[in-house]
CSV table of N, CA and C in Angstrom, one decimal:
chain,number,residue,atom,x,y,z
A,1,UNK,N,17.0,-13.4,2.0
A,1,UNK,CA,16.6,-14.1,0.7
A,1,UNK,C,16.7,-13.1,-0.4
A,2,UNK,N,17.1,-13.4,-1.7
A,2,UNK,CA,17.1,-12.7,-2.8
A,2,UNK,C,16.1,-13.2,-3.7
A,3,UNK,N,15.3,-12.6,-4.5
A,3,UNK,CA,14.0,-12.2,-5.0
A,3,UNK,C,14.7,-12.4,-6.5
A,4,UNK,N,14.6,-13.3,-7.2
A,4,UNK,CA,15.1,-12.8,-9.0
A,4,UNK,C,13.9,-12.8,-9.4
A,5,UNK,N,14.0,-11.5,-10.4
A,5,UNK,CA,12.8,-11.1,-11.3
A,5,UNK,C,12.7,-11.9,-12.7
A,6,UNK,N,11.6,-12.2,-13.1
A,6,UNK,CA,11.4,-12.4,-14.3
A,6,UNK,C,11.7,-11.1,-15.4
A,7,UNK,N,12.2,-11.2,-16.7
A,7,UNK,CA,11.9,-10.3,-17.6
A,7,UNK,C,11.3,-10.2,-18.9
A,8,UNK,N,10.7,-11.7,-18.6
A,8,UNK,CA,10.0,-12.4,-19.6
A,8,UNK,C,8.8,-13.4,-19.3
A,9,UNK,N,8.2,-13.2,-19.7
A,9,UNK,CA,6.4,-13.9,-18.9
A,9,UNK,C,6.0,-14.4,-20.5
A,10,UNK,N,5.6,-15.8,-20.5
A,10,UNK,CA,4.4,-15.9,-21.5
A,10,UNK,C,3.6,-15.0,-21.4
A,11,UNK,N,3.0,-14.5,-22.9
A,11,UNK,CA,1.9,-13.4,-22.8
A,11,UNK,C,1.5,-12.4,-22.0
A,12,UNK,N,3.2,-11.5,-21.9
A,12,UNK,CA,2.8,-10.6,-20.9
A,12,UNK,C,4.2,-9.3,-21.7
A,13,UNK,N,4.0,-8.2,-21.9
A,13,UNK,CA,4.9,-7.6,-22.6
A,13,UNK,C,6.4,-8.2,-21.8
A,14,UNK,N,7.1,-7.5,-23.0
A,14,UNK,CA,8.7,-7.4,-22.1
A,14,UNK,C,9.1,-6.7,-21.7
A,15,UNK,N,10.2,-6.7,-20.6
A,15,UNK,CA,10.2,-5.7,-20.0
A,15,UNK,C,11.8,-5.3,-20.4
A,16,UNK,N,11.9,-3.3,-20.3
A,16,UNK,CA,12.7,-3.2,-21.3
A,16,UNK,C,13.7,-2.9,-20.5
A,17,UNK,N,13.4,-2.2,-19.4
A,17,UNK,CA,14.1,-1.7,-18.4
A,17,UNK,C,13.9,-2.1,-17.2
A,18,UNK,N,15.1,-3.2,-16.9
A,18,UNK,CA,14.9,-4.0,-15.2
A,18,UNK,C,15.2,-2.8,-14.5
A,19,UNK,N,13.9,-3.0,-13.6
A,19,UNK,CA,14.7,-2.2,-12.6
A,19,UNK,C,15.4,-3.0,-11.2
A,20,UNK,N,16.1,-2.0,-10.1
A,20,UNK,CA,17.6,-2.5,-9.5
A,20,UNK,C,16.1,-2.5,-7.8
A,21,UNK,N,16.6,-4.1,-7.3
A,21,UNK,CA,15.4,-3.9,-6.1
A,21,UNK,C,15.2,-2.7,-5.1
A,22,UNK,N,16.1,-1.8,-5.1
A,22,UNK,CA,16.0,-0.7,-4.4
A,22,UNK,C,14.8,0.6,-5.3
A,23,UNK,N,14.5,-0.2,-6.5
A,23,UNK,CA,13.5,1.0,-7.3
A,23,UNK,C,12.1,0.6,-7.0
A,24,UNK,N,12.3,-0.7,-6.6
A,24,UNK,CA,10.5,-1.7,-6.7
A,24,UNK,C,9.7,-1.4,-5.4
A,25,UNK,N,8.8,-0.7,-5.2
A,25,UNK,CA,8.0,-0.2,-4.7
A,25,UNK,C,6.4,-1.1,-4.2
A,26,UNK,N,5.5,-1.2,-3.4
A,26,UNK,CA,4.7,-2.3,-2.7
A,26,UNK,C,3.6,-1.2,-2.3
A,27,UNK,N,2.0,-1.6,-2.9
A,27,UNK,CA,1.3,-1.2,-2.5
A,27,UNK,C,0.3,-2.2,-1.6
A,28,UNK,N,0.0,-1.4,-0.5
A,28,UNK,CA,-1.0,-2.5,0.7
A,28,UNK,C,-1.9,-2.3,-0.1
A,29,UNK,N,-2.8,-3.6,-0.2
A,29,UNK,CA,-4.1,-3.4,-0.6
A,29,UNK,C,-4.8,-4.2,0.4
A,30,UNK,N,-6.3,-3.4,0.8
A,30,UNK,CA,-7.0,-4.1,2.1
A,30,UNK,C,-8.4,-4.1,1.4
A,31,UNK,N,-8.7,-4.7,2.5
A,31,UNK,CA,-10.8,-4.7,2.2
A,31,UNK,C,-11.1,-4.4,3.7
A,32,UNK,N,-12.2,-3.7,4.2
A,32,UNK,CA,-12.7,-3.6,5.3
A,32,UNK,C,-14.4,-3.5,4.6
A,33,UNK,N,-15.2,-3.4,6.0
A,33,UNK,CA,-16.4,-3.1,6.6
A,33,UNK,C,-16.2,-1.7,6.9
A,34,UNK,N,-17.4,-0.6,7.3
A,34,UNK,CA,-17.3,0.2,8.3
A,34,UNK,C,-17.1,0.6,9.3
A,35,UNK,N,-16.8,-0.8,10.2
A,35,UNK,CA,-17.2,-0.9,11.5
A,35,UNK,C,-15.5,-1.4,11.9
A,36,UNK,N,-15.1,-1.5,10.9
A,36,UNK,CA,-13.9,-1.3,11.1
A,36,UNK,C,-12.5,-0.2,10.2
A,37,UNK,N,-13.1,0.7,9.6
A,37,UNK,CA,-12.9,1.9,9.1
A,37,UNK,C,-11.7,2.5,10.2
A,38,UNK,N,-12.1,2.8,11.5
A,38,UNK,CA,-11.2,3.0,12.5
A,38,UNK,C,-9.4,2.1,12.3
A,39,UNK,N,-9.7,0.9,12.3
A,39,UNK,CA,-8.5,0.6,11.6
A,39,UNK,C,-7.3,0.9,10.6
A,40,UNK,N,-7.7,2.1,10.1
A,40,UNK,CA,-6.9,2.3,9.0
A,40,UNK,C,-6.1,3.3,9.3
A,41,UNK,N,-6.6,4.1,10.6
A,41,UNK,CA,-4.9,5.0,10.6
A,41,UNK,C,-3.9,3.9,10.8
A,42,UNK,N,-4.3,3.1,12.0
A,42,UNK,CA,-3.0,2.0,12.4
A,42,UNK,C,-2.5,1.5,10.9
A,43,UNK,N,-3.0,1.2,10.2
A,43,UNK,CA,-2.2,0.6,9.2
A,43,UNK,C,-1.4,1.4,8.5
A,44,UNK,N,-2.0,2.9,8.5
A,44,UNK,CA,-1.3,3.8,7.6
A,44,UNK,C,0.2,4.1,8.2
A,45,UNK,N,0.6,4.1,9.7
A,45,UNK,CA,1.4,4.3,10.6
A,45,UNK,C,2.1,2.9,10.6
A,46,UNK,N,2.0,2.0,10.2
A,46,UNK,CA,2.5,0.9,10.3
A,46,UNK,C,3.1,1.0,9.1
A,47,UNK,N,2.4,1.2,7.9
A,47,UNK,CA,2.9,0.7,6.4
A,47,UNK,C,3.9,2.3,5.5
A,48,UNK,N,4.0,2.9,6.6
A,48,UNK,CA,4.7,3.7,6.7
A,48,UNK,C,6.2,3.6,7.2
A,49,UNK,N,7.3,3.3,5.5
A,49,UNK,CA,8.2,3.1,5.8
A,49,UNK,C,9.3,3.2,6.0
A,50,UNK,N,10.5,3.0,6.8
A,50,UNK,CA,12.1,3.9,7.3
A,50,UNK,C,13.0,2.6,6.8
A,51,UNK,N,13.8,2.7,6.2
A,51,UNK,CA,14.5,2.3,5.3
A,51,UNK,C,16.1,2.2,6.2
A,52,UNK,N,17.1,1.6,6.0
A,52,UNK,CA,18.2,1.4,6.9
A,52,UNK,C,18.6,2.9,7.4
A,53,UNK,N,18.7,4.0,6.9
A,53,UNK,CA,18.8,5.3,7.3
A,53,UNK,C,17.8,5.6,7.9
A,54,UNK,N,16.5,5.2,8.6
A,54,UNK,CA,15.6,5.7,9.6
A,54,UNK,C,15.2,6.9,8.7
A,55,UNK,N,15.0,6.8,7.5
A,55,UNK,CA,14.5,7.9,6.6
A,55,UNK,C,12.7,7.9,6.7
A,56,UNK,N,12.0,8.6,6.5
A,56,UNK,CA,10.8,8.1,6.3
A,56,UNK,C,10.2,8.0,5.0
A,57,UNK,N,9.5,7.0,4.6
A,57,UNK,CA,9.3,7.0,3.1
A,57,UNK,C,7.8,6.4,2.8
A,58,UNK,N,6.8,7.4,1.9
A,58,UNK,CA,5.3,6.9,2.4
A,58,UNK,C,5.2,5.4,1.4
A,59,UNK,N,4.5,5.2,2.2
A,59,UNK,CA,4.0,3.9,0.9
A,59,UNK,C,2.7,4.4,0.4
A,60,UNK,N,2.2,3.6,-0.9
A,60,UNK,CA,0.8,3.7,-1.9
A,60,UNK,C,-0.1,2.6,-0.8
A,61,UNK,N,-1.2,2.7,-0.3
A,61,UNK,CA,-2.1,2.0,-0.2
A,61,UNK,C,-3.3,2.2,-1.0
A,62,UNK,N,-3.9,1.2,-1.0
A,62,UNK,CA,-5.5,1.0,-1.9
A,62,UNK,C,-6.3,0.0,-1.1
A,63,UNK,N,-7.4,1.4,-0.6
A,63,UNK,CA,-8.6,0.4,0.3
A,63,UNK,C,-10.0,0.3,-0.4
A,64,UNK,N,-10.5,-0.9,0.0
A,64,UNK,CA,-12.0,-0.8,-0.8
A,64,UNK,C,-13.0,-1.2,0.7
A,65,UNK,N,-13.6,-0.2,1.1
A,65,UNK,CA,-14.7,-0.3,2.1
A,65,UNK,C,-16.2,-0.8,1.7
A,66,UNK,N,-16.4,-1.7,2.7
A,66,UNK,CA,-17.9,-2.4,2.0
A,66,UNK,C,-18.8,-1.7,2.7
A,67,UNK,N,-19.9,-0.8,2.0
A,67,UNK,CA,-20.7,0.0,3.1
A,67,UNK,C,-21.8,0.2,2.0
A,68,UNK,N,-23.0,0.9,2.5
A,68,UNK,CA,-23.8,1.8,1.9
A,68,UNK,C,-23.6,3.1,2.2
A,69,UNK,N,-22.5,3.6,2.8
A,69,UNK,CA,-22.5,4.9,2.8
A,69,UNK,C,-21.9,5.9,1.3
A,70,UNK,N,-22.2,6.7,1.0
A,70,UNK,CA,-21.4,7.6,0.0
A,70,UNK,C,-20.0,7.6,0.1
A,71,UNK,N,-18.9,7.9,-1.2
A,71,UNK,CA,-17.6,7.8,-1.4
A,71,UNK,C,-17.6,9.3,-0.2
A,72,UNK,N,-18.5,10.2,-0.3
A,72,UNK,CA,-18.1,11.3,0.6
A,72,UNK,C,-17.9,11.1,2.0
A,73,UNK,N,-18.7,10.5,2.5
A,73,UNK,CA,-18.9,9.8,3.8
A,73,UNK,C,-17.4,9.5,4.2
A,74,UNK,N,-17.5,8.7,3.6
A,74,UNK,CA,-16.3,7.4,3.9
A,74,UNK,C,-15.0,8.2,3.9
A,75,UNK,N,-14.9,9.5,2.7
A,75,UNK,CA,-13.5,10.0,2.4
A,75,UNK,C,-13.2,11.2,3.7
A,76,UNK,N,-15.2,11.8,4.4
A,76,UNK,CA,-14.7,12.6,5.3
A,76,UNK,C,-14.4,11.8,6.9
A,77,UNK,N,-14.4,10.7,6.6
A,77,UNK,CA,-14.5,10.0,8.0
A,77,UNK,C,-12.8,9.5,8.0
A,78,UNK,N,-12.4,9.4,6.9
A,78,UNK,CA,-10.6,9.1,6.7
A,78,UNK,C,-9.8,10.6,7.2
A,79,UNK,N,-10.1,11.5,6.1
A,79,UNK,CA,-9.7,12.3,7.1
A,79,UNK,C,-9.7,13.6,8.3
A,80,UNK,N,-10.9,12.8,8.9
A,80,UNK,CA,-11.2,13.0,10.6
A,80,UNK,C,-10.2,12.3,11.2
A,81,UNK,N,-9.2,11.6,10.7
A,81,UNK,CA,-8.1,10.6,11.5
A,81,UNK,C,-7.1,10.9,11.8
């Protein structure tokens, strides 16, 4: 399937410079719990991607964890993983 981009949006700037689909880039974005925090290497390993040359190439993810624990908590418990 081919994807055509817009370059023009009601009330939305223009865009000046298309880029070519091999430039456009995909961030995962998730929600969890704590209790499933353990989840997130698998995704990171999953959404980690090899492109027709078996290249590796990271992807951006953005998680928001629902807890009462501190941002430190949470950031030393990611990488314990």
């Amino acid at each position: 399937n081919t994807h055509m981009f817009q370059t023009h949006t009601q009330n939305a700037p223009s865009c000046q410079n298309v880029l070519q689909p091999q430039d456009i880039d995909y961030t995962l974005v998730t929600q969890l719990s704590m209790d499933r925090l353990w989840m997130i290497q698998y995704h990171c390993e999953r959404w980690y991607h090899r492109d027709n040359t078996q290249t590796p190439k990271p992807r951006f993810m953005s998680i928001a964890v629902l807890t009462n624990q501190t941002v430190d908590t949470i950031q030393d418990s990611l990488r314990q993983m």
